[in-house]
mmCIF file of C-alpha atoms in Angstrom:
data_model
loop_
_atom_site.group_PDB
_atom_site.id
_atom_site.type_symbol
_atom_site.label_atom_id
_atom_site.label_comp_id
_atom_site.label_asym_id
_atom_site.label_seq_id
_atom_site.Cartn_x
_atom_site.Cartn_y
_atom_site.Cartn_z
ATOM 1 C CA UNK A 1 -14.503 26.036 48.794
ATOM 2 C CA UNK A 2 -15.581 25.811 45.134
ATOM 3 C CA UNK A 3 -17.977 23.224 44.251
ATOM 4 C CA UNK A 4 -17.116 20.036 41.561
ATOM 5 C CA UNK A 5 -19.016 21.765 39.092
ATOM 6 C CA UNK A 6 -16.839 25.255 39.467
ATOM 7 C CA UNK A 7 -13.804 23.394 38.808
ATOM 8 C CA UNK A 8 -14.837 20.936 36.157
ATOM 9 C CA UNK A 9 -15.848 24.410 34.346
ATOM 10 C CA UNK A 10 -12.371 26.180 35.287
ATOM 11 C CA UNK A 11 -10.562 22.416 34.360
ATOM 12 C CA UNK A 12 -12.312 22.364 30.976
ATOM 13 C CA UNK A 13 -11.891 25.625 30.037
ATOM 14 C CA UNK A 14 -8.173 26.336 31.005
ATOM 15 C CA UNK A 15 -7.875 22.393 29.042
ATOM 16 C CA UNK A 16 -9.400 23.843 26.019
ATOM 17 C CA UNK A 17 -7.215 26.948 26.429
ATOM 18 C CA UNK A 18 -4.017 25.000 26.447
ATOM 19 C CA UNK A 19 -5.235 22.984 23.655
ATOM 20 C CA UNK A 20 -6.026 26.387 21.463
ATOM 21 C CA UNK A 21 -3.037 28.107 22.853
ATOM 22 C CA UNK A 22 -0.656 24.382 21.718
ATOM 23 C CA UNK A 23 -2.588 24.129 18.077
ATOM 24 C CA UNK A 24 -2.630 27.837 17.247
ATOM 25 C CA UNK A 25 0.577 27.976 15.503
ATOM 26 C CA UNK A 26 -1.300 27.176 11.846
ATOM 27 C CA UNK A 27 -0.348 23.435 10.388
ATOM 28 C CA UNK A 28 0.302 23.360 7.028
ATOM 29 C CA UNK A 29 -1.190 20.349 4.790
ATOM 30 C CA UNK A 30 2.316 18.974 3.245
ATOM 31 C CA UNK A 31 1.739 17.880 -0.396
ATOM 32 C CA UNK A 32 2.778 14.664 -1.769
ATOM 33 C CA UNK A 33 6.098 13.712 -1.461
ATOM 34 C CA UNK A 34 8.762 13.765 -4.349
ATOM 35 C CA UNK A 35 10.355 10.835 -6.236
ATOM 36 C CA UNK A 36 13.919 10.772 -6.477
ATOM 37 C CA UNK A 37 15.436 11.319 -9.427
ATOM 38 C CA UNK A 38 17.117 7.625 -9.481
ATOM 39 C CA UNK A 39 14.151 5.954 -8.294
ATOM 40 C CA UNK A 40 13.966 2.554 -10.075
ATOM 41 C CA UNK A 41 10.463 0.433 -10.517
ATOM 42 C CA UNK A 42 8.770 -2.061 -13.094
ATOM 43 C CA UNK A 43 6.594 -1.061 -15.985
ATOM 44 C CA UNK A 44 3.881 -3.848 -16.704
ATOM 45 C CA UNK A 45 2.040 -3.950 -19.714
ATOM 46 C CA UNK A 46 -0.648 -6.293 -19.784
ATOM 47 C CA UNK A 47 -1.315 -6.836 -23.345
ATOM 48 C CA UNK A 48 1.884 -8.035 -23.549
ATOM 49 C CA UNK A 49 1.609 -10.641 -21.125
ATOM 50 C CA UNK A 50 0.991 -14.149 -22.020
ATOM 51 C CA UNK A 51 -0.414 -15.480 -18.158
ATOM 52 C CA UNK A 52 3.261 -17.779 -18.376
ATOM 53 C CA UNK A 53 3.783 -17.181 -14.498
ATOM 54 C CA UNK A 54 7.045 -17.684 -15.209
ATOM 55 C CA UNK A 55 7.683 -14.171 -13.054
ATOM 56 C CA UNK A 56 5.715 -16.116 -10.123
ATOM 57 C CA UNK A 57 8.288 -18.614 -9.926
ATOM 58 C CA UNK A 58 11.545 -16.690 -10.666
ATOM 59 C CA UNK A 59 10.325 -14.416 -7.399
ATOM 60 C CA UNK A 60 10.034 -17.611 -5.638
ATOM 61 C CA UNK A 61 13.675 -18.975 -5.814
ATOM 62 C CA UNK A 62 15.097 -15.454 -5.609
ATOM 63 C CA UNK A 63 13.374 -14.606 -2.396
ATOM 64 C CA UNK A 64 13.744 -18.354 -1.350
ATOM 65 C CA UNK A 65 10.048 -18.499 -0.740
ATOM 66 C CA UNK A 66 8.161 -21.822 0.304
ATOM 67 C CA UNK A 67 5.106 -23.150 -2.064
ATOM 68 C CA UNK A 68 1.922 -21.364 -0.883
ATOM 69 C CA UNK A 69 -0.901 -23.614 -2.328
ATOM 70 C CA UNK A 70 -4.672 -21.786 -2.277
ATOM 71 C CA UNK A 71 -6.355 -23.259 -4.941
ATOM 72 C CA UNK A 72 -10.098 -23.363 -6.071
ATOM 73 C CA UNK A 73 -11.835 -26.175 -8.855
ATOM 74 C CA UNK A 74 -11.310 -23.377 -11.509
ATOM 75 C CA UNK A 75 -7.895 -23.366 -11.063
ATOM 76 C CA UNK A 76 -6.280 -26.325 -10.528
ATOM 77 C CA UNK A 77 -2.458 -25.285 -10.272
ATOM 78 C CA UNK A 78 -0.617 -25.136 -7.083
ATOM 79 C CA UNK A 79 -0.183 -21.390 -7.489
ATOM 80 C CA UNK A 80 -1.981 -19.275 -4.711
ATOM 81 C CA UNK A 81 -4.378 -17.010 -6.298
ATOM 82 C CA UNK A 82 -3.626 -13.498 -4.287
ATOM 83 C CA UNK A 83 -0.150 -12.006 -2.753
ATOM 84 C CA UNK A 84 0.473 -13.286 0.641
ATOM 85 C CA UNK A 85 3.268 -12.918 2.763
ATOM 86 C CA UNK A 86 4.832 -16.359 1.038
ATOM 87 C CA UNK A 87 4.106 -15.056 -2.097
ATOM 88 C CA UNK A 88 5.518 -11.340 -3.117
ATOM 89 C CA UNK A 89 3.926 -11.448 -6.834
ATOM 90 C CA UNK A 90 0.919 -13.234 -8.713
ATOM 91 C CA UNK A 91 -0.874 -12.913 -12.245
ATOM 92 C CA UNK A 92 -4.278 -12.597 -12.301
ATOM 93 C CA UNK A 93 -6.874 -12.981 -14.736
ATOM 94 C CA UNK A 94 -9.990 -11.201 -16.198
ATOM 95 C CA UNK A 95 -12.686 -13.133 -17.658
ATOM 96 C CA UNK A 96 -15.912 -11.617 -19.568
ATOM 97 C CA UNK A 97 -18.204 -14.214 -21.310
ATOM 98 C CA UNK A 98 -17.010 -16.831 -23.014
ATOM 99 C CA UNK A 99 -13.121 -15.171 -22.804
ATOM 100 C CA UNK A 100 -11.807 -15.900 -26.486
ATOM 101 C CA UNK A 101 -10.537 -12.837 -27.407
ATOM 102 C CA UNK A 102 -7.128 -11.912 -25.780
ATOM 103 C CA UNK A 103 -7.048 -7.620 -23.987
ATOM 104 C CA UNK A 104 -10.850 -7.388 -24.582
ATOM 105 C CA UNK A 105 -13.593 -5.949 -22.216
ATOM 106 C CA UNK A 106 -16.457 -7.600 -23.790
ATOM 107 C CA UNK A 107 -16.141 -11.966 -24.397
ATOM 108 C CA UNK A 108 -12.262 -11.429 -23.632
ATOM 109 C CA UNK A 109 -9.900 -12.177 -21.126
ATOM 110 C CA UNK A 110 -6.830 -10.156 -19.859
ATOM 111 C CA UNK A 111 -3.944 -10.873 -17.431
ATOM 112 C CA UNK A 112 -2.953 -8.079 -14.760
ATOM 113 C CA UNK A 113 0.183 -8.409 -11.816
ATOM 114 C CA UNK A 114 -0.366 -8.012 -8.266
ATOM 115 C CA UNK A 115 2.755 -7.272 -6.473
ATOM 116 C CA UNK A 116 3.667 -4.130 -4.031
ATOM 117 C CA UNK A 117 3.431 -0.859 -6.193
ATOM 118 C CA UNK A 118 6.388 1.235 -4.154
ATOM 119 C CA UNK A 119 4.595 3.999 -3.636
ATOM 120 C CA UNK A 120 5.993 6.970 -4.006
ATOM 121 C CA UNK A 121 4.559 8.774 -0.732
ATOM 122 C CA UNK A 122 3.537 5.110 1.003
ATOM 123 C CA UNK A 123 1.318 4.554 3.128
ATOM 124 C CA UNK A 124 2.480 1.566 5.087
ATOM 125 C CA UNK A 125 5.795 3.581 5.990
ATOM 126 C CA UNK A 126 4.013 6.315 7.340
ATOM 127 C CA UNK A 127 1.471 4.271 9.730
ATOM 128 C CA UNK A 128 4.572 1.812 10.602
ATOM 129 C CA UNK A 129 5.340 2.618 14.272
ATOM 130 C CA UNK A 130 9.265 1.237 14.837
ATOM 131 C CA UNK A 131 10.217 2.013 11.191
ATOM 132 C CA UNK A 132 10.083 -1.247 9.980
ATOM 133 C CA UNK A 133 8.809 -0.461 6.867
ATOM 134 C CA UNK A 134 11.281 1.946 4.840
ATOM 135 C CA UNK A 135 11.790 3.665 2.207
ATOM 136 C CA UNK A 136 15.177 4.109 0.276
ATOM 137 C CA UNK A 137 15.622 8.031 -0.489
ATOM 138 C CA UNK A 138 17.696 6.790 -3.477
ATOM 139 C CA UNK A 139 16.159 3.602 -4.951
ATOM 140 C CA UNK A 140 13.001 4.383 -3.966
ATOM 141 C CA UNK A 141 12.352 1.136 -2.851
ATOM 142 C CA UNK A 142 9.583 0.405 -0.059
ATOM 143 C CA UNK A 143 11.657 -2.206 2.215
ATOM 144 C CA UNK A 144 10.710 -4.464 5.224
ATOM 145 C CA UNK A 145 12.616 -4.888 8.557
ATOM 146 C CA UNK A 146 11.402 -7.875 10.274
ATOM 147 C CA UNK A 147 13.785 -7.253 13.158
ATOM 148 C CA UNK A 148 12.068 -3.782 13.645
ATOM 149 C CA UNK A 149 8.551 -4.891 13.445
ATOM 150 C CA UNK A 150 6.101 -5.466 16.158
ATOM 151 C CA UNK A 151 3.378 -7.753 14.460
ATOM 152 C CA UNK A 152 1.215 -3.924 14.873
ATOM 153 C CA UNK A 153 -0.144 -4.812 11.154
ATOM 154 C CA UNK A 154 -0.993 -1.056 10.795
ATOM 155 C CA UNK A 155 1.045 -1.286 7.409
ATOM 156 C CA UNK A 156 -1.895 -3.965 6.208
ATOM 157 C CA UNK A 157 -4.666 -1.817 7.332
ATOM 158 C CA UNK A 158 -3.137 1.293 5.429
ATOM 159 C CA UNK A 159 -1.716 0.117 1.938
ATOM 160 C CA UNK A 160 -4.430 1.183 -0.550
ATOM 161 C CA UNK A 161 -3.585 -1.742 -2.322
ATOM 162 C CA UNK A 162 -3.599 -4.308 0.018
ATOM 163 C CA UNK A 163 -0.212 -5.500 -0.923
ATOM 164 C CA UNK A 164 1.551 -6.291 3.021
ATOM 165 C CA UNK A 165 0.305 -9.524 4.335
ATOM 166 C CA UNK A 166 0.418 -10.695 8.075
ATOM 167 C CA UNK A 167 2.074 -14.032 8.537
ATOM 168 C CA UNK A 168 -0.036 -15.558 11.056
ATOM 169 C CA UNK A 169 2.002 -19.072 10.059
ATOM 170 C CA UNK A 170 5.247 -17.446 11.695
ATOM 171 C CA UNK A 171 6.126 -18.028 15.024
ATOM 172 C CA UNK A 172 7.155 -14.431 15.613
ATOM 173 C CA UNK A 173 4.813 -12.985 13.301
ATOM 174 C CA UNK A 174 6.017 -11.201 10.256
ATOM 175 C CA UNK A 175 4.969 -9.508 7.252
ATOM 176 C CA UNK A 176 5.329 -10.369 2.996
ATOM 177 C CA UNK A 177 5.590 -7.943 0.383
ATOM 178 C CA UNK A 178 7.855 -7.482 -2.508
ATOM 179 C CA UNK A 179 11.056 -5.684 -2.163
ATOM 180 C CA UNK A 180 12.031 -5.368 -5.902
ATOM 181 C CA UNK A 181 14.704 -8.129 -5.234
ATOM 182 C CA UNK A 182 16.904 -5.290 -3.228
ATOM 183 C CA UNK A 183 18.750 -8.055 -2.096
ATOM 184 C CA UNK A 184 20.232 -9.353 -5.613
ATOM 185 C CA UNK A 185 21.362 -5.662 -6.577
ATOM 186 C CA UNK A 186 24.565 -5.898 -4.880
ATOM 187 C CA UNK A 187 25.261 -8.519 -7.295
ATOM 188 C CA UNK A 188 24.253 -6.473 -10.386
ATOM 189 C CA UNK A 189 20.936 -8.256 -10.864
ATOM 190 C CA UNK A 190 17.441 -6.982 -11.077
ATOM 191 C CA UNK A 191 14.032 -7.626 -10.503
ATOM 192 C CA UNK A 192 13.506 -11.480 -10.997
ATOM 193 C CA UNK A 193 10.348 -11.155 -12.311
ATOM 194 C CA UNK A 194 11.163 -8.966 -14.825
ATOM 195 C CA UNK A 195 14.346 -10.699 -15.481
ATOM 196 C CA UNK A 196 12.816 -13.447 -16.674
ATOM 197 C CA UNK A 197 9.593 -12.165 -18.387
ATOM 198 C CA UNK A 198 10.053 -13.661 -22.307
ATOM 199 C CA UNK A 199 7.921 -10.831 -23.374
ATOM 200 C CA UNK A 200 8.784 -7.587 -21.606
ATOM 201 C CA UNK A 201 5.258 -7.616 -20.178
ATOM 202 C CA UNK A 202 7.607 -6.801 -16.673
ATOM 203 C CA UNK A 203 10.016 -4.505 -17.504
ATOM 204 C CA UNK A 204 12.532 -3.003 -15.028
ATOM 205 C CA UNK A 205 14.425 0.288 -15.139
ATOM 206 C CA UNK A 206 14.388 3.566 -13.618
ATOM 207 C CA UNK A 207 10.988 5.539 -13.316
ATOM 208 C CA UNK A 208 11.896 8.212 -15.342
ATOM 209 C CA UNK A 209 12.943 5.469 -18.605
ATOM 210 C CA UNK A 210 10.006 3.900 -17.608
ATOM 211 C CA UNK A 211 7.333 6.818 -17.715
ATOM 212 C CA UNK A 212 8.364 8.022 -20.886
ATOM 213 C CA UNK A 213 8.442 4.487 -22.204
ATOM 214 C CA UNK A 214 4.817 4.015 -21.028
ATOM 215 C CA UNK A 215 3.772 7.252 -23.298
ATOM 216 C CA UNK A 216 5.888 6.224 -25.953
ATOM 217 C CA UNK A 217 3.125 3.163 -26.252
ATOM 218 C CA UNK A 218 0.382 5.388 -25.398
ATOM 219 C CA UNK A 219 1.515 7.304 -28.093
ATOM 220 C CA UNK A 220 1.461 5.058 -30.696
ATOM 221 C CA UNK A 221 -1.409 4.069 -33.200
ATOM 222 C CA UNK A 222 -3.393 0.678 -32.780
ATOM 223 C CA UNK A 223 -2.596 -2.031 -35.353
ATOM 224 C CA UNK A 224 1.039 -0.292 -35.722
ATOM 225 C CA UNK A 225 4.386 -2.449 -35.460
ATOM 226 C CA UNK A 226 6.446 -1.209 -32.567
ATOM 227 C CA UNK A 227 9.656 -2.451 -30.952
ATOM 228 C CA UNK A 228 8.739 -4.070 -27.485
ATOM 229 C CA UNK A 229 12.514 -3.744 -24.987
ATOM 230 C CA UNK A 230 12.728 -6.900 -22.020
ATOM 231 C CA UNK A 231 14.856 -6.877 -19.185
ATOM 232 C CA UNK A 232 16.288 -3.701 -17.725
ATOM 233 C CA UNK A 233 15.174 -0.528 -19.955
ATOM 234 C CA UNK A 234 17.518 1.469 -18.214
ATOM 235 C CA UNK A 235 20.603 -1.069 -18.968
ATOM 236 C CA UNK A 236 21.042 -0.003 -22.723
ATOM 237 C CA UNK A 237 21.631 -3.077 -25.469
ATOM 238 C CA UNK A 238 18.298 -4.522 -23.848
ATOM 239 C CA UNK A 239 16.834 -7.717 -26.226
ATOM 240 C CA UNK A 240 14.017 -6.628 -27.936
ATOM 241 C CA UNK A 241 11.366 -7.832 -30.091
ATOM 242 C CA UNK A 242 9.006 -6.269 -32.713
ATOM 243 C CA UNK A 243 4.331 -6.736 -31.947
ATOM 244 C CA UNK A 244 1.631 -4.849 -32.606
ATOM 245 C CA UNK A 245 0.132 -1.896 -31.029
ATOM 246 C CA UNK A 246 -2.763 -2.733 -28.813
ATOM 247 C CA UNK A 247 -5.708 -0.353 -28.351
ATOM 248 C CA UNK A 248 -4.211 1.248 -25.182
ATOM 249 C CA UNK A 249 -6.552 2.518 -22.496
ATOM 250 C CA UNK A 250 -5.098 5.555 -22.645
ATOM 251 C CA UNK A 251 -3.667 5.736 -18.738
ATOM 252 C CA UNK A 252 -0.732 4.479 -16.984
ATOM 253 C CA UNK A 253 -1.768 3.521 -13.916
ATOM 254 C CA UNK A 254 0.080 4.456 -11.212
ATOM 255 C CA UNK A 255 1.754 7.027 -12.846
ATOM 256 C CA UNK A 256 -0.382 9.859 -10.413
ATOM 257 C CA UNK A 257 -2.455 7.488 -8.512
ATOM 258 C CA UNK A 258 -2.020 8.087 -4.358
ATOM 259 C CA UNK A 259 1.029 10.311 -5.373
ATOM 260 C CA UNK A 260 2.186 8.331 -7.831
ATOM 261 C CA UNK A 261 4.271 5.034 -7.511
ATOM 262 C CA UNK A 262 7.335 3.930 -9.428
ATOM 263 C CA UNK A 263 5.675 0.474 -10.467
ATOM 264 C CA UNK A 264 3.505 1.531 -13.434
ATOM 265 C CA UNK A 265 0.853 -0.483 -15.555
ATOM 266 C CA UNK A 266 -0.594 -0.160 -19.162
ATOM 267 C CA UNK A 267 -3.418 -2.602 -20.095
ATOM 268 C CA UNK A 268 -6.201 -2.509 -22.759
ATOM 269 C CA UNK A 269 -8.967 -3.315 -20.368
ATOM 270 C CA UNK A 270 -9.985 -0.530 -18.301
ATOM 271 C CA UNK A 271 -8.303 -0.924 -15.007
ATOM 272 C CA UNK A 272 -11.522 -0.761 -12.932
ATOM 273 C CA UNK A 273 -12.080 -4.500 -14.754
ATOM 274 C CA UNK A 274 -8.659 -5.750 -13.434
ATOM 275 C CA UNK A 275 -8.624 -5.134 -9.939
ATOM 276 C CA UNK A 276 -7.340 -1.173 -9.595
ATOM 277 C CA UNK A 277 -10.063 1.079 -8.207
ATOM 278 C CA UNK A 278 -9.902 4.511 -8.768
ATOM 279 C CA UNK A 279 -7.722 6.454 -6.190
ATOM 280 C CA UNK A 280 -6.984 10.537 -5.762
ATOM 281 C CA UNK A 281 -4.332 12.034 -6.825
ATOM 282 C CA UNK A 282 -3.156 13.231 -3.011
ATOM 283 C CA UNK A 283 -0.937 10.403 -1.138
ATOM 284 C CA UNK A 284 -3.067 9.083 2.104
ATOM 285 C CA UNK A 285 0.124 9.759 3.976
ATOM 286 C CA UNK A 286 0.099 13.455 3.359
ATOM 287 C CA UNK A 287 -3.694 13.702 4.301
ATOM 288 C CA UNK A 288 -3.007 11.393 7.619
ATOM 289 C CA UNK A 289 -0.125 12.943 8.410
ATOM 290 C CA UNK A 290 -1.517 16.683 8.535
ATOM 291 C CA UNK A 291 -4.107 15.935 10.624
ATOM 292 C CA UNK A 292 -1.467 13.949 13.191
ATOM 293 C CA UNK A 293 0.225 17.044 13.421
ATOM 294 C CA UNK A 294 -2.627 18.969 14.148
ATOM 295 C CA UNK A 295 -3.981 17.331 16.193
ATOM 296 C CA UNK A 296 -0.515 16.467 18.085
ATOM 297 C CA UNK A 297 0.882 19.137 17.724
ATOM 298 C CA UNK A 298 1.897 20.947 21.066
ATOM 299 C CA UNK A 299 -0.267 18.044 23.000
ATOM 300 C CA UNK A 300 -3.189 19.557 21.955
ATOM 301 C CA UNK A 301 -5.287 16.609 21.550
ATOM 302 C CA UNK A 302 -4.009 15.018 24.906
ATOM 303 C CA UNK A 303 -4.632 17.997 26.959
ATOM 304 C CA UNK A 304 -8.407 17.939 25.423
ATOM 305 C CA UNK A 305 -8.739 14.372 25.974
ATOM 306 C CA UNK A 306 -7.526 14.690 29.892
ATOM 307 C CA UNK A 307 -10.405 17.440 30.313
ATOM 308 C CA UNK A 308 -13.041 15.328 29.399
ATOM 309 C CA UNK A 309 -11.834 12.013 31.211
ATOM 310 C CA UNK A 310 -11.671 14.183 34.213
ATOM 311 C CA UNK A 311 -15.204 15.258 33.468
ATOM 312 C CA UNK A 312 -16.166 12.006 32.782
ATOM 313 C CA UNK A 313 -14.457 10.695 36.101
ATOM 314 C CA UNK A 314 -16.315 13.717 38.783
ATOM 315 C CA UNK A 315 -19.729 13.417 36.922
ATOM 316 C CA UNK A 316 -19.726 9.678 38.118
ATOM 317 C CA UNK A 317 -18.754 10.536 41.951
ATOM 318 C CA UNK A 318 -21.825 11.426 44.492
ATOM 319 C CA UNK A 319 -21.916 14.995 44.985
ATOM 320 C CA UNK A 320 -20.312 16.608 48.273
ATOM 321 C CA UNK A 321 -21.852 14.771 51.858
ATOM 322 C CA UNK A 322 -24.015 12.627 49.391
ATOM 323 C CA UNK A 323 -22.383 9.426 49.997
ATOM 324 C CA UNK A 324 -21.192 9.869 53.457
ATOM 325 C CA UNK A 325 -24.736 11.156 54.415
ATOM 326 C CA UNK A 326 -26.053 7.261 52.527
ATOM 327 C CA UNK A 327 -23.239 5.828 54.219
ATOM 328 C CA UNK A 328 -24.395 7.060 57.965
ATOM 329 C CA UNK A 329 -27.846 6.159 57.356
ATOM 330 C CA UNK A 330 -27.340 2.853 56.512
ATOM 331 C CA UNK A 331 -25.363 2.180 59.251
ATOM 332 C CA UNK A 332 -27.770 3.976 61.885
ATOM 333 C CA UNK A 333 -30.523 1.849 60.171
ATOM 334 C CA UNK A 334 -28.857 -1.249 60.230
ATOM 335 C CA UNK A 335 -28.360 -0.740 64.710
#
C-alpha cells in the first residue's frame, strides 16, 4: 500500500495538472467597456458654481430623502458634509489661506460636487453578487435594486470613488447613491440637480453634447465672454446666459478616468485640490474581471485550492501505526 506521502505527491500533482490542463485555454484581458451612444450624464463646471446648494435640496424632494444632519463648528448648516446613503449629492468646498479669491489654488476657495460618477465600465456592478447594482445598456445609468441586494457591501469596497453608502440606519440594510433621477424620466424630467442649478454649473444632457461642450470651454481663451447653456444641453432652446472664461485646468475629469464616466467635471483648481485623485485610464472592472476568469476559469483555482487543503489536512494526522501504537501504550501503562 502506498504511503500518505506517495499520494499527497500523486494528489498534488494530478491537482496541479487539472488546474493547468482547466486554465490552459489562454484568457484574454478584455479592455474597457464601451459607452453607448445615447448614454446621458451631467457636466459640472466648478467655476461656475456659486456653493447655492440649491442642487442638494432639489435631489432631496425628488428622491423623497429624509434630512441627514452631520455637521461640524465650521459649518453650521444642517447639510451633511459627504454623500451618504440619505444623501445622493453634496457641494464641497476648497479652502487655501485666507480664501478671498473665487477658482484660485493659492488664498482662494473653489466649490466641487460629490455625487455617483456612472461609470462607464463600473466597478460596483461588476463586484455586486445578485445584480443589484445595474447598469442601463441605453441610458447608461448605474441603478440600485434594493430588492436584489444582500447588505454584501462589496459595491462600497469597490467604487473608486467612494460614492455607495451602507445604510446601517435601515432595518433591512440598504445602500444610497444617485440614480440620475431615473425615476422622473418617465415623466419627461431630468436630473433635479441640474434642473434647478441657476447657473449651469450642473448641466444635464447626453455624453456625447456634453464632451464636446466641455472642450468647447477648454477651448476657449481666459478673460473671453462665452455663452454659458442651463438645464438639459441636449433639449435644444436651453436658457442661457453670457460670463467670462475662467483659466481652465485644462482636463475634464472623468472624461478617461477608470474608463471614463458619463458625469464629467471642469474646474480651475487642479482636481488633486478638490477631492479627485489621479486614477488609470483602464476600468478596475476589466483588470478584476480578467483575473476572475483566469483564475475560475475551468475550476482551476478550486481544484488547486482542494490539493493543498488536503495536504494541509494529512500533514496534521500521525503517520501510519503512530497513534494506535500511543494509543496501546497508554492504555497498557495505565493497567
Amino acid at each position: 500500500m502506498s504511503s500518505r506521502r506517495d499520494f499527497l505527491r500523486c494528489a498534488l500533482a494530478g491537482g496541479a495538472a487539472v488546474a493547468g490542463a482547466a486554465a490552459s485555454p489562454a484568457v484574454q484581458a478584455r479592455g474597457n467597456a464601451e459607452i453607448s451612444p445615447d448614454a446621458v450624464g451631467l457636466l459640472f463646471d466648478s467655476t461656475l458654481c456659486i456653493g447655492c446648494k440649491a442642487c442638494v435640496a432639489a435631489c432631496k424632494r425628488a428622491n423623497d430623502l429624509p434630512v441627514d444632519v452631520n455637521t461640524t463648528p465650521e459649518s453650521p448648516w444642517d447639510v451633511p458634509l459627504d454623500t451618504t446613503a440619505r444623501t445622493f449629492n453634496v457641494i464641497k468646498v476648497y479652502r487655501d489661506g485666507k480664501a478671498t479669491i473665487k477658482d484660485a489654488e493659492q488664498g482662494g476657495y473653489a466649490f466641487m460636487k460629490s455625487s455617483c460618477l456612472h461609470c462607464v465600465d463600473p466597478s460596483c456592478v461588476s463586484a455586486c453578487p445578485v445584480s443589484a447594482m445595474t447598469k442601463d445598456p441605453v441610458t447608461g445609468i448605474v441603478g440600485y435594486d434594493k430588492d436584489a441586494c444582500i447588505g454584501c457591501r462589496y459595491c462600497v469596497a469597490a467604487c473608486p470613488f467612494g460614492i455607495p453608502k451602507y445604510d446601517y440606519d435601515s432595518p433591512t440594510g440598504a445602500i444610497g447613491k444617485c440614480e440620475l433621477c431615473r425615476h422622473r424620466m418617465k415623466d419627461g424630467h431630468y436630473a433635479a440637480c441640474a434642473e434647478v442649478c441657476p447657473t449651469g454649473a450642473t448641466l444635464y444632457g447626453k455624453v456625447s453634447d456634453l464632451k464636446a461642450e466641455a472642450q468647447r470651454r477648454l477651448g476657449l481663451k481666459a478673460g473671453e465672454t462665452t455663452v454659458y447653456p442651463r438645464g438639459n444641453l441636449s433639449a435644444g432652446d436651453q436658457p442661457s446666459w453670457e460670463g467670462v472664461v475662467p483659466a481652465y485646468v485644462q482636463h475634464a475629469y472623468g472624461e478617461k478616468e477608470v474608463g471614463g464616466t458619463q458625469m464629467l467635471k471642469l474646474a480651475a483648481v487642479p482636481f488633486d485640490k478638490l477631492g479627485h485623485k489621479p486614477l488609470p485610464e483602464r476600468s478596475f472592472s476589466s483588470k478584476s474581471e480578467t483575473l476572475q476568469h483566469t483564475l475560475y476559469g475551468g475550476l482551476a483555482l478550486p481544484v488547486v485550492a482542494l490539493g493543498v487543503m488536503t495536504f494541509l489536512a494529512k500533514r496534521n494526522m500521525p503517520k501510519d501505526g503512530e497513534g494506535e501504537g500511543q494509543y496501546s501504550d497508554k492504555r497498557e501503562g495505565g493497567q
